[in-house]
DNA sequence: TTGTAAGCGTTATCAT
DNA sequence: ATGATAACGCTTACAA
C-alpha cells in the first residue's frame, strides 16, 4: 500500500501568497469576506501552482462527501440512461460527483452502510426503491438529503402525472378506433405501475370498454417479461388490436412476440410503450411512447440536493407527453382522429 | 452549511475495547498482527456499536479515495451498460465505489483536475479516450492506476481481437452466399474502429470481393449516423445484400433506414452489428452481432486496479464471439453453410 | 478583512 | 503484539 506523494496544499498557497490558510479557504469557498487585492494575489498563486483543493480533506472537515449517489435495484434499465444524464447535468458547475449504487438483498442495511461510510451530499432513489419509506427515513436519520424519483405515497418525491397520462394515452387510442386494448403492467408492488394501471382502467371505464382481467397482464419491467406478457395477450380472443406496456422494454418484448407470431406492427397489432427511453426510437417500427421526463426530474433532484435551503421538497409536478411514432395504426372507426401513424417525428 | 453530528469513531471503539486506536485500525485493515483475543473483543465492540470506518478519514490518511472512475466521452452509449455492470461486479466485496465521469471539451485538463481532486484508486478509460496516450500518461504521473479498455497502440489496455473477429464475421457472411457486403465503420480516428475495418478488408480481399470505397461508410457510433450510413449504402448499385456495422447502435440505424425504404430484414437485406449490446436482442428482427465481452473486460480492469501487485498490466486477450440471431438471410449460393437465419437463440 | 488554534477520523512511524 | 504521537489538508470557532 504505497502512499503517493502529496501535491500543492492550501498551506503552500498561503505561504506563497503571504496570507493565512483561512483566507485561502475563504476563497475556495467563495466567501465574500476577502479583499480585492488579496483575492487577486491568491488567485494568481493558485493558477501558478495549479493548486486543487483536496476533496478528501474537505470531506473530512465538513463531514460529508462531494458525491451524490444514484441508488437503484437494476430492475428498470431503460430509464437509467436518462436519469444518469439528468443528474450529471444537474451537477455541472459543482464539485459533485455521481456514484452509481445498485442495491440488492437487504436493501436497507446496504444503504445504511453506504451512507454511513461515504456520507454522500445526497441520495437519489429510483423506483421501486423510492417507494420504500424506510429508506427515506433512514437517510433522514443520518441527515443525508434524499430525493425520491417517481410517484410516492405521501407526496414526497419527484413524480409525474402517470395516471392521467396513461388515461390520455388510452383515450387517444380509442379515438383512433381501438376498442380492445391490452395492458402490460409493471410489478404489482410498484406504485408507479399501479398508477399507470389505474389510468388505463379510468379511461377504459370512461369509454365503457372491456377491461376484464384477461386484458391485463403484469410484467416486471423487463424485456423478457414483455415477451411473455405479449404471448398471453395474443391468445386472448378476440385478439386486442392494441397493446400498451407500462415501459418501453416490455413494449419491445411484446413487439418481439408479435414478430415471432408473424404479425406486422402496426398493421396487425398496435403497440405503445411508456417512458420514451432511447430504445423506443431505435426499434422497428419506431415505438409510440408516453414520454416521462426522467432526465429533467433527475436534474431537479440534484438541484434540490445542492440547494442549501431546507425547503420542504416541493412536490413539483412533471408532465408526461405523448410521442407519436410508427407503432400505432388508426383503425378509422372515427375519422375525426387526425393523427396518422405515419406522423413519426424522427428525421 | 450545517455540520452533521458525528457518529461512532475509531476512538470510541478503542476506548470501549480497552485498546489503542492503532489496533482498531489494524483490524479494519485486516492486518495479521493482532492477537486472537484482542481481535475477538474488538470485533464484538464493533458489532455492538455499529461502527463504520469513515471513508473520508481513510482517504485523507491514505491519500487516495475509495472510488474507481469510469471515464468516457459519451460517444458509445451501447457498451456503457455492460461496462458499468462489469465494473460493479469487479468491485463486489471491496469498499470501492463506482464514479461516472463523462468528459468533454479539454479532456486532458478535465481528467487532471478530477484525479487531482478525488485521487481515485483507479481510472478506467473507455474508447475513444482509452486511445489517447496522453491521458494514460497523465494518470501515471499522478500515480493513479489507469486501465484502458479497447485496442490500444502499445499493447497496453484490455482489448479483444477486433480485427480477426470482423474477418470471421465477414467470412461467415460469405459462406452464407453474400458477395456484396457493405460496412458502416466507426470514427476514423478510433483505433478499435480501424481494426474492425481492417478485418473487413482482410476478409473481403481473401475472398476476392469488391471492397471499393463506395461499400464503406464511416459513422460516429451513433444511431443517427447509422441511419445516414444506411441511406448511402442502399444507394450503391448493385445494392449490397448485407451490411455490417461496427456497433449495434449503427446497425439499428441501418435497420431503420431499411424499414423506411420498405425493405424487409433479413429477406431484402441482411444486417449485422458488433458488440452485442442489449439493443441487439431487443430490436426486430433480433440482430446478429459479434459479441465483445465488455463486461468481462471491465471486471478485469477493476481487478487490475485492486491488485496491489505492480504487475505490468498483462495484455490479456479477450475473444469476440458470433451471436447468431435473425437479421441475416442465407443466400444459399453455397449450400455448405449450415447456419440458418432462424437459428436465433432467444427462448 | 484577516489570522490563530483546535479539531475532523484515520493511518504510518517508531517505540515498547 | 500493541501503543503514543504526529501527520493528512481542510474548516470552523474565536480573536484581532
XYZ file of C-alpha atoms (C1' of nucleotides) in Angstrom:
726
model
C 0.000 0.000 0.000
C 2.152 2.812 -1.313
C 1.448 6.309 -0.154
C 1.558 8.645 -3.111
C 3.454 11.927 -2.849
C 1.426 14.913 -1.802
C 0.815 17.854 -4.017
C 0.359 21.563 -3.575
C -1.723 22.189 -0.474
C -3.608 25.083 0.946
C -0.629 25.799 3.172
C 1.769 26.125 0.258
C -0.554 28.572 -1.378
C -0.961 30.518 1.850
C 2.788 30.768 2.340
C 3.419 31.767 -1.253
C 0.708 34.404 -1.166
C 1.724 35.629 2.239
C -1.658 35.135 3.844
C -3.224 32.643 6.223
C -4.736 29.363 5.234
C -8.118 30.546 6.327
C -8.024 33.203 3.657
C -7.355 30.584 1.044
C -10.183 28.549 2.443
C -12.465 31.554 2.135
C -11.534 31.969 -1.471
C -12.059 28.320 -2.256
C -15.495 28.558 -0.701
C -16.356 31.755 -2.494
C -16.754 33.698 0.698
C -17.327 37.401 0.016
C -15.254 38.418 3.025
C -11.980 38.766 1.184
C -10.290 41.933 -0.006
C -9.957 42.551 -3.700
C -6.181 42.705 -3.672
C -5.775 39.661 -1.508
C -8.126 37.675 -3.666
C -6.291 38.645 -6.825
C -2.906 37.802 -5.354
C -4.092 34.453 -4.071
C -5.800 33.521 -7.287
C -2.616 34.248 -9.139
C -0.724 31.890 -6.866
C -3.400 29.244 -7.250
C -3.172 29.481 -11.011
C 0.635 29.336 -10.950
C 0.883 26.378 -8.636
C -2.063 24.555 -10.134
C -3.441 24.077 -6.660
C -6.547 21.908 -6.411
C -8.222 21.577 -3.035
C -8.288 18.022 -1.734
C -11.778 16.609 -1.817
C -10.876 14.179 0.947
C -9.721 16.832 3.365
C -12.756 18.958 2.731
C -14.972 15.964 3.126
C -13.415 15.104 6.443
C -13.723 18.617 7.788
C -17.268 19.073 6.516
C -18.339 15.576 7.423
C -19.860 14.981 4.065
C -18.529 13.799 0.759
C -18.897 15.583 -2.509
C -20.808 12.810 -4.114
C -24.410 12.175 -4.972
C -25.421 8.554 -5.134
C -27.825 7.147 -7.669
C -29.425 4.249 -5.834
C -31.444 1.674 -7.725
C -32.152 -2.027 -7.838
C -31.424 -2.560 -11.508
C -34.982 -3.547 -12.319
C -35.596 -0.793 -14.851
C -32.538 -0.325 -17.026
C -34.468 1.728 -19.522
C -34.704 4.902 -17.511
C -31.155 4.746 -16.159
C -29.594 6.467 -19.131
C -31.878 9.475 -18.850
C -31.524 9.645 -15.093
C -27.750 9.463 -15.228
C -27.608 12.151 -17.870
C -30.006 14.373 -15.971
C -28.104 14.045 -12.717
C -24.834 14.752 -14.444
C -26.302 17.853 -15.981
C -27.567 18.945 -12.599
C -24.079 18.572 -11.161
C -22.360 20.696 -13.771
C -20.587 23.644 -12.254
C -20.425 21.996 -8.859
C -17.702 19.791 -7.458
C -20.131 16.939 -7.034
C -19.509 13.513 -8.497
C -22.006 10.855 -9.442
C -21.725 7.497 -7.721
C -23.651 4.507 -9.010
C -25.089 2.344 -6.277
C -27.064 -0.730 -7.246
C -28.621 -2.397 -4.247
C -29.784 -5.959 -3.795
C -30.690 -8.251 -0.938
C -31.088 -6.418 2.330
C -31.559 -3.061 0.722
C -31.965 -1.044 3.899
C -28.866 -2.434 5.548
C -26.784 -1.885 2.448
C -27.977 1.665 2.045
C -27.306 2.428 5.697
C -23.782 1.055 5.430
C -23.154 3.049 2.289
C -24.391 6.331 3.693
C -22.528 5.693 6.932
C -19.289 5.135 5.122
C -19.480 7.715 2.417
C -21.661 10.460 3.837
C -22.823 11.492 0.407
C -24.152 15.000 -0.071
C -27.285 13.394 -1.315
C -29.008 10.254 -2.447
C -31.378 9.843 -5.360
C -33.698 6.868 -5.128
C -35.173 5.275 -8.232
C -38.388 3.265 -8.298
C -39.166 0.850 -6.866
C -36.701 1.696 -4.080
C -38.027 5.237 -3.986
C -41.326 3.828 -2.828
C -39.861 2.386 0.349
C -40.484 4.892 3.117
C -37.994 3.038 5.231
C -35.109 4.040 3.015
C -36.073 7.700 3.008
C -36.413 7.678 6.781
C -33.047 6.028 7.060
C -31.396 8.806 5.084
C -33.151 11.425 7.150
C -31.886 9.839 10.341
C -28.385 10.208 9.033
C -29.288 13.707 7.846
C -28.443 12.914 4.297
C -30.580 14.632 1.782
C -32.624 12.112 -0.151
C -34.774 12.656 -3.212
C -37.196 10.026 -4.399
C -37.979 9.731 -8.077
C -41.373 8.537 -9.207
C -44.749 8.707 -7.519
C -44.556 8.285 -3.781
C -47.334 7.897 -1.273
C -47.192 10.983 0.895
C -46.428 13.431 -1.842
C -42.712 13.417 -1.274
C -40.535 12.814 -4.236
C -40.449 13.962 -7.819
C -43.050 12.206 -9.872
C -45.122 12.837 -12.924
C -48.801 12.501 -13.693
C -48.671 8.810 -14.525
C -52.333 8.092 -14.015
C -53.878 10.851 -16.123
C -51.094 10.416 -18.668
C -51.986 6.795 -19.155
C -55.647 7.752 -19.380
C -54.815 10.273 -22.083
C -52.855 7.650 -23.948
C -55.712 5.181 -23.861
C -58.209 7.856 -24.872
C -56.008 8.643 -27.838
C -56.022 5.005 -28.916
C -59.775 4.920 -28.576
C -60.095 7.994 -30.740
C -58.056 6.177 -33.332
C -60.668 3.478 -33.315
C -59.155 0.900 -30.967
C -61.625 -0.891 -28.751
C -59.828 -3.965 -27.482
C -56.748 -2.669 -25.727
C -54.473 -4.896 -23.697
C -52.210 -3.703 -20.895
C -48.836 -4.997 -19.793
C -48.491 -3.708 -16.259
C -45.420 -3.317 -14.138
C -44.686 -5.122 -10.884
C -47.819 -5.124 -8.745
C -45.901 -3.804 -5.776
C -44.789 -0.706 -7.638
C -46.825 2.423 -7.017
C -45.820 3.930 -10.304
C -47.034 0.835 -12.098
C -50.250 0.903 -10.104
C -50.890 4.497 -11.113
C -50.430 3.657 -14.748
C -52.744 0.699 -14.487
C -55.354 2.860 -12.772
C -55.079 5.350 -15.597
C -55.795 2.540 -18.018
C -58.813 1.444 -16.018
C -60.058 5.037 -15.773
C -60.011 5.537 -19.495
C -61.407 2.137 -20.369
C -64.259 2.718 -17.952
C -64.859 6.194 -19.351
C -65.291 4.715 -22.765
C -67.230 1.770 -21.462
C -64.798 -0.748 -22.920
C -63.939 -4.252 -21.821
C -61.245 -4.042 -19.170
C -61.560 -7.574 -17.909
C -58.608 -9.273 -16.232
C -57.693 -11.216 -19.344
C -56.677 -7.956 -20.976
C -54.272 -7.091 -18.188
C -51.017 -8.957 -17.656
C -48.335 -7.937 -15.178
C -44.663 -7.990 -16.026
C -41.606 -6.958 -14.045
C -40.438 -4.167 -16.340
C -38.017 -6.473 -18.125
C -37.867 -7.196 -21.825
C -38.328 -10.878 -21.109
C -41.493 -10.315 -19.143
C -42.762 -8.279 -22.074
C -42.238 -11.236 -24.380
C -44.196 -13.473 -22.054
C -46.952 -10.931 -21.495
C -47.276 -10.483 -25.211
C -47.705 -14.216 -25.629
C -50.558 -14.274 -23.120
C -52.254 -11.217 -24.563
C -52.156 -12.508 -28.122
C -54.021 -15.615 -27.070
C -56.964 -13.614 -25.808
C -59.978 -13.817 -28.029
C -60.966 -11.649 -29.686
C -57.386 -10.512 -30.001
C -56.589 -6.966 -28.843
C -55.940 -4.531 -31.655
C -53.576 -2.573 -29.441
C -51.332 -3.379 -26.514
C -49.972 -0.781 -24.143
C -46.988 -1.615 -21.972
C -46.008 0.227 -18.816
C -42.474 0.717 -20.059
C -40.614 0.567 -23.340
C -38.624 -2.542 -22.543
C -41.775 -4.560 -22.112
C -43.279 -2.961 -25.205
C -40.238 -4.148 -27.125
C -40.853 -7.592 -25.698
C -44.418 -7.536 -26.955
C -43.141 -6.468 -30.354
C -40.798 -9.407 -30.309
C -43.639 -11.792 -29.634
C -45.729 -10.207 -32.339
C -42.875 -10.597 -34.787
C -42.369 -14.236 -33.923
C -46.071 -14.819 -34.326
C -45.820 -13.426 -37.820
C -47.789 -10.302 -37.003
C -46.770 -6.993 -38.501
C -46.688 -3.912 -36.319
C -48.693 -1.726 -36.618
C -50.783 -3.315 -39.380
C -51.826 -6.373 -37.418
C -51.222 -5.023 -33.952
C -50.580 -1.593 -32.486
C -48.095 -1.328 -29.632
C -47.390 1.556 -27.293
C -44.708 1.987 -24.663
C -44.186 4.248 -21.686
C -41.243 6.410 -20.564
C -39.917 7.073 -24.046
C -36.459 5.694 -23.463
C -33.818 5.651 -26.211
C -34.940 2.146 -27.077
C -38.268 3.488 -28.341
C -36.815 5.187 -31.378
C -34.237 2.522 -32.059
C -36.563 -0.361 -32.674
C -38.542 -1.011 -35.816
C -41.140 0.236 -36.225
C -40.291 3.213 -34.005
C -42.327 2.917 -30.860
C -45.003 5.403 -29.915
C -44.485 6.095 -26.247
C -45.547 8.332 -23.390
C -42.537 10.473 -22.608
C -41.738 10.752 -18.914
C -39.182 13.478 -18.282
C -36.799 11.356 -16.246
C -33.802 13.455 -17.151
C -35.484 16.657 -16.052
C -36.699 15.016 -12.862
C -33.204 13.770 -12.105
C -31.742 17.164 -12.807
C -34.216 18.730 -10.434
C -33.384 16.097 -7.829
C -29.768 17.158 -7.852
C -30.785 20.806 -7.650
C -32.749 20.056 -4.519
C -29.739 18.338 -3.057
C -27.495 21.241 -3.940
C -29.883 23.805 -2.528
C -28.711 24.558 0.976
C -32.163 25.902 1.799
C -34.239 23.401 3.702
C -37.344 23.947 1.659
C -39.668 21.032 2.331
C -39.027 19.447 -1.040
C -41.823 20.859 -3.105
C -43.873 18.242 -4.879
C -43.189 19.779 -8.234
C -45.276 18.119 -10.889
C -43.782 16.933 -14.103
C -45.868 16.189 -17.131
C -45.748 13.213 -19.422
C -46.224 13.806 -23.093
C -47.265 11.560 -25.949
C -44.595 10.947 -28.549
C -46.167 9.572 -31.680
C -44.039 7.342 -33.870
C -44.976 4.448 -36.095
C -46.215 1.622 -33.923
C -49.894 2.517 -33.919
C -52.379 2.064 -36.750
C -55.524 4.238 -36.801
C -58.454 1.933 -37.337
C -60.501 4.753 -38.760
C -63.706 3.934 -36.904
C -63.930 7.578 -36.063
C -62.448 9.670 -38.775
C -62.050 12.670 -36.500
C -58.875 11.302 -35.031
C -56.370 13.029 -37.204
C -53.024 11.726 -36.037
C -51.851 9.238 -38.644
C -49.442 6.513 -37.730
C -47.009 7.972 -40.196
C -46.589 11.093 -38.080
C -43.236 9.931 -36.883
C -41.038 12.754 -35.778
C -37.593 11.402 -36.321
C -35.660 12.966 -39.161
C -23.893 24.677 5.533
C -24.838 22.569 8.532
C -22.343 20.216 10.005
C -23.963 16.885 10.689
C -23.416 15.167 14.029
C -20.602 12.687 14.173
C -21.073 9.033 14.776
C -19.135 6.237 16.418
C -15.456 6.655 15.665
C -12.411 4.523 15.892
C -11.604 6.212 19.174
C -14.888 5.239 20.762
C -14.305 1.669 19.763
C -10.757 1.788 21.092
C -11.892 3.143 24.434
C -14.735 0.657 24.760
C -12.492 -2.252 23.882
C -9.677 -1.007 26.067
C -7.081 -0.941 23.321
C -5.403 1.703 21.211
C -6.794 3.167 18.052
C -3.993 1.685 16.049
C -5.169 -1.755 16.981
C -8.618 -0.964 15.663
C -7.014 0.352 12.542
C -5.115 -2.899 12.160
C -8.292 -4.852 12.435
C -10.095 -2.692 9.924
C -7.252 -3.225 7.526
C -7.090 -6.948 8.087
C -3.576 -6.813 9.403
C -2.445 -10.209 10.694
C -0.537 -8.612 13.557
C -3.326 -8.763 16.088
C -3.871 -11.242 18.865
C -6.784 -13.621 18.726
C -8.346 -12.414 21.932
C -7.932 -8.745 21.136
C -9.443 -9.206 17.726
C -12.446 -11.010 19.097
C -13.050 -8.390 21.758
C -12.738 -5.543 19.307
C -14.974 -7.165 16.757
C -17.620 -7.619 19.375
C -17.476 -3.922 20.197
C -17.618 -3.023 16.529
C -20.698 -5.135 16.084
C -22.354 -3.665 19.168
C -21.696 -0.075 18.328
C -22.334 -0.448 14.634
C -19.066 1.295 13.953
C -18.319 2.024 10.310
C -14.927 3.487 9.432
C -15.129 6.879 7.794
C -14.202 6.696 4.165
C -13.198 10.355 4.191
C -10.734 9.998 7.014
C -9.186 6.917 5.487
C -8.983 8.674 2.174
C -7.218 11.616 3.707
C -4.724 9.499 5.569
C -4.057 7.187 2.630
C -4.146 9.987 0.105
C -6.440 8.107 -2.166
C -10.172 7.749 -2.375
C -12.051 4.509 -2.451
C -13.519 5.154 -5.811
C -12.886 3.910 -9.317
C -13.866 6.295 -12.066
C -15.398 5.216 -15.345
C -14.204 7.862 -17.768
C -15.795 8.172 -21.179
C -16.888 10.757 -23.692
C -20.425 9.536 -24.154
C -19.894 8.622 -27.764
C -20.764 4.953 -27.404
C -23.712 4.540 -25.094
C -24.203 0.972 -26.199
C -21.347 -0.551 -24.305
C -21.804 1.504 -21.148
C -24.363 -0.795 -19.605
C -22.089 -3.816 -19.874
C -19.065 -1.886 -18.675
C -20.876 -0.475 -15.664
C -22.196 -3.878 -14.729
C -18.785 -5.475 -15.155
C -17.025 -2.880 -13.056
C -19.626 -3.158 -10.344
C -19.164 -6.889 -10.278
C -15.436 -6.417 -10.048
C -15.886 -4.157 -7.037
C -18.049 -6.536 -5.062
C -16.537 -7.387 -1.719
C -14.359 -4.304 -1.733
C -15.161 -0.894 -0.328
C -14.761 0.678 -3.738
C -17.457 2.798 -5.314
C -18.087 3.484 -8.964
C -17.976 7.093 -10.113
C -19.258 8.060 -13.540
C -17.130 10.648 -15.251
C -18.157 11.843 -18.687
C -15.573 14.129 -20.208
C -15.940 16.724 -22.925
C -14.004 19.651 -24.255
C -10.476 19.785 -22.942
C -10.427 16.177 -21.931
C -6.911 16.107 -20.539
C -7.384 19.156 -18.355
C -10.648 17.864 -17.012
C -9.219 14.471 -16.238
C -6.225 16.004 -14.489
C -8.481 18.187 -12.350
C -10.659 15.233 -11.469
C -7.800 12.985 -10.476
C -6.170 15.803 -8.570
C -9.283 16.453 -6.588
C -10.518 12.969 -5.963
C -7.417 10.826 -6.052
C -9.379 7.807 -7.193
C -7.960 4.368 -6.582
C -8.180 3.836 -10.284
C -9.479 5.079 -13.573
C -10.999 3.044 -16.380
C -10.836 4.664 -19.800
C -13.332 3.786 -22.495
C -12.683 4.166 -26.204
C -12.018 6.516 -27.797
C -10.478 8.176 -24.720
C -8.589 4.994 -23.966
C -6.681 5.514 -27.181
C -5.189 8.792 -26.030
C -1.745 8.045 -24.659
C -1.729 11.467 -23.103
C -4.473 10.567 -20.671
C -2.784 7.383 -19.565
C 0.486 9.219 -19.051
C -1.323 11.852 -17.081
C -2.706 9.248 -14.679
C 0.690 7.654 -14.332
C 2.229 10.993 -13.422
C -0.249 11.292 -10.632
C 0.390 7.627 -9.796
C -3.185 6.701 -10.267
C -3.761 3.299 -11.692
C -5.338 3.532 -15.107
C -6.747 0.754 -17.267
C -7.613 1.338 -20.875
C -10.426 -0.606 -22.476
C -10.268 -1.445 -26.153
C -7.368 -1.928 -28.500
C -4.504 0.384 -27.734
C -1.359 1.016 -29.683
C 1.474 -0.217 -27.492
C -0.246 -3.274 -26.191
C -1.419 -1.684 -23.012
C -5.041 -1.946 -22.149
C -7.640 -4.654 -22.269
C -8.820 -5.256 -25.776
C -10.223 -8.054 -27.836
C -9.372 -9.491 -31.224
C -11.415 -6.994 -33.212
C -9.648 -7.470 -36.494
C -9.779 -11.247 -36.802
C -13.236 -11.237 -35.291
C -14.521 -8.971 -38.005
C -12.784 -11.126 -40.591
C -14.509 -14.197 -39.207
C -17.827 -12.408 -39.330
C -17.363 -11.440 -42.959
C -16.197 -14.925 -43.876
C -19.339 -16.282 -42.298
C -21.491 -13.990 -44.418
C -19.588 -15.081 -47.496
C -20.169 -18.710 -46.651
C -23.869 -17.893 -46.458
C -23.646 -16.670 -50.014
C -23.252 -12.935 -49.586
C -20.954 -11.248 -52.072
C -21.740 -7.561 -51.869
C -21.178 -6.596 -48.263
C -21.277 -3.003 -47.088
C -19.534 -1.710 -43.989
C -20.543 1.046 -41.612
C -17.308 1.967 -39.929
C -16.746 3.818 -36.693
C -15.000 7.161 -36.314
C -11.875 7.163 -38.440
C -9.783 8.347 -35.531
C -10.730 5.345 -33.435
C -8.233 2.504 -33.361
C -10.866 -0.014 -32.459
C -12.912 1.061 -35.455
C -9.824 0.892 -37.646
C -9.141 -2.657 -36.534
C -12.649 -3.699 -37.372
C -12.437 -2.076 -40.749
C -9.136 -3.790 -41.428
C -10.733 -7.097 -40.544
C -13.400 -6.400 -43.109
C -10.797 -5.574 -45.740
C -8.812 -8.686 -44.855
C -11.752 -10.976 -45.388
C -13.042 -9.256 -48.492
C -9.586 -9.470 -50.021
C -9.283 -13.118 -49.028
C -12.447 -13.880 -50.905
C -11.540 -11.588 -53.732
C -14.675 -9.498 -53.342
C -15.360 -5.892 -54.167
C -14.273 -3.737 -51.265
C -14.334 -0.438 -53.051
C -14.811 2.798 -51.116
C -18.469 3.025 -52.058
C -19.123 -0.017 -49.885
C -17.571 1.599 -46.843
C -19.198 4.484 -44.987
C -17.948 5.892 -41.719
C -20.266 6.789 -38.869
C -19.593 8.059 -35.377
C -21.051 5.117 -33.485
C -24.382 6.852 -33.031
C -27.779 5.582 -34.097
C -28.273 8.678 -36.227
C -25.059 8.126 -38.123
C -26.221 4.579 -38.769
C -29.386 5.884 -40.355
C -27.384 8.154 -42.623
C -24.822 5.492 -43.467
C -27.626 3.114 -44.323
C -29.070 5.670 -46.695
C -25.773 5.994 -48.528
C -25.159 2.268 -48.697
C -28.613 1.484 -50.045
C -28.000 3.815 -52.959
C -24.969 1.862 -54.078
C -25.568 -0.147 -57.173
C -25.760 -3.046 -57.241
C -27.180 -2.861 -53.762
C -25.335 -4.780 -51.038
C -27.102 -7.910 -49.855
C -25.622 -7.475 -46.413
C -24.459 -4.544 -44.313
C -22.175 -4.891 -41.337
C -21.972 -2.069 -38.808
C -19.144 -1.554 -36.361
C -21.531 -1.337 -33.461
C -25.127 -2.249 -32.695
C -26.415 1.308 -32.487
C -25.379 1.976 -36.046
C -26.745 -1.374 -37.136
C -30.075 -0.357 -35.642
C -29.822 2.847 -37.619
C -29.290 0.902 -40.811
C -32.290 -1.219 -39.953
C -34.296 1.925 -39.513
C -33.324 3.134 -42.933
C -34.119 -0.223 -44.464
C -37.520 -0.164 -42.833
C -38.281 3.311 -44.099
C -37.214 2.256 -47.556
C -39.718 -0.534 -47.374
C -37.113 -3.249 -47.229
C -37.647 -6.258 -45.023
C -34.790 -7.536 -42.898
C -33.411 -10.074 -43.475
C -35.327 -11.007 -46.629
C -34.310 -7.970 -48.657
C -31.240 -7.034 -46.694
C -29.103 -8.736 -44.074
C -27.740 -6.609 -41.258
C -25.106 -7.423 -38.666
C -23.939 -5.471 -35.648
C -20.910 -5.542 -33.398
C -20.500 -5.616 -29.594
C -23.742 -7.457 -28.925
C -25.237 -4.862 -26.631
C -28.695 -5.305 -25.062
C -30.136 -3.400 -28.006
C -29.273 -6.268 -30.334
C -31.821 -8.659 -28.933
C -34.456 -6.030 -28.301
C -34.956 -4.891 -31.869
C -36.914 -6.704 -34.518
C -35.682 -8.783 -36.123
C -33.192 -9.672 -33.401
C -29.800 -8.547 -34.558
C -26.971 -10.951 -35.283
C -23.923 -9.419 -33.685
C -20.310 -10.076 -32.774
C -20.211 -10.290 -29.012
C -17.399 -8.332 -27.400
C -17.039 -9.236 -23.728
C -17.125 -5.675 -22.414
C -18.452 -6.718 -19.031
C -15.684 -9.251 -18.537
C -13.094 -6.759 -19.693
C -14.420 -4.141 -17.290
C -14.439 -6.641 -14.462
C -10.838 -7.497 -15.205
C -9.978 -3.812 -15.316
C -11.189 -3.373 -11.764
C -9.297 -6.463 -10.687
C -6.128 -4.949 -12.035
C -6.808 -1.790 -10.110
C -7.487 -3.716 -6.939
C -4.378 -5.817 -7.281
C -1.727 -4.184 -5.172
C 0.933 -6.048 -7.127
C 2.553 -3.876 -9.732
C 2.382 -6.473 -12.448
C 2.899 -4.687 -15.749
C -0.720 -4.959 -16.762
C -0.758 -8.121 -18.794
C -2.199 -7.721 -22.249
C -4.749 -10.390 -21.611
C -6.615 -11.187 -24.785
C -10.359 -11.393 -24.861
C -12.222 -13.098 -27.631
C -15.217 -11.912 -29.576
C -17.839 -14.454 -30.478
C -20.546 -14.530 -33.107
C -24.092 -14.452 -31.786
C -26.481 -15.531 -34.484
C -29.998 -14.163 -34.369
C -32.450 -13.357 -37.113
C -31.102 -10.482 -39.117
C -29.176 -12.451 -41.710
C -30.563 -14.437 -44.613
C -28.510 -17.252 -46.107
C -28.455 -16.770 -49.851
C -27.781 -20.397 -50.438
C -25.114 -19.927 -53.082
C -23.052 -22.442 -51.238
C -25.203 -24.974 -49.553
C -22.437 -25.997 -47.225
C -23.098 -23.065 -44.956
C -25.346 -24.672 -42.431
C -26.262 -21.863 -40.061
C -29.809 -20.864 -40.956
C -31.061 -17.398 -40.140
C -33.671 -18.936 -37.931
C -31.032 -20.150 -35.532
C -31.988 -17.481 -33.031
C -31.052 -18.407 -29.546
C -33.539 -16.467 -27.535
C -36.232 -18.516 -25.896
C -10.866 41.938 6.386
C -7.697 38.564 8.246
C -5.267 35.266 11.429
C -4.736 31.516 15.276
C -5.677 27.264 17.104
C -8.245 23.202 17.584
C -10.365 19.671 15.506
C -12.400 16.076 11.627
C -11.265 10.281 11.872
C -7.972 7.641 10.164
C -3.022 5.770 9.239
C 2.226 5.471 9.481
C 6.268 5.803 12.278
C 8.695 4.400 15.766
C 8.591 2.778 20.099
C 7.939 -0.860 23.668
C 1.501 -7.896 19.650
C 0.380 -3.213 20.954
C 0.621 1.883 21.858
C 1.799 7.134 21.711
C 2.151 10.692 18.504
C 2.459 13.202 14.504
C 0.702 13.704 10.161
C -3.121 14.055 6.196
C -5.384 19.023 4.153
C -9.058 21.480 5.148
C -12.831 24.119 8.126
C -14.832 26.423 11.899
C -14.857 28.845 16.134
C -12.991 32.794 18.147
C -9.981 36.540 18.071
C -7.795 40.686 16.422
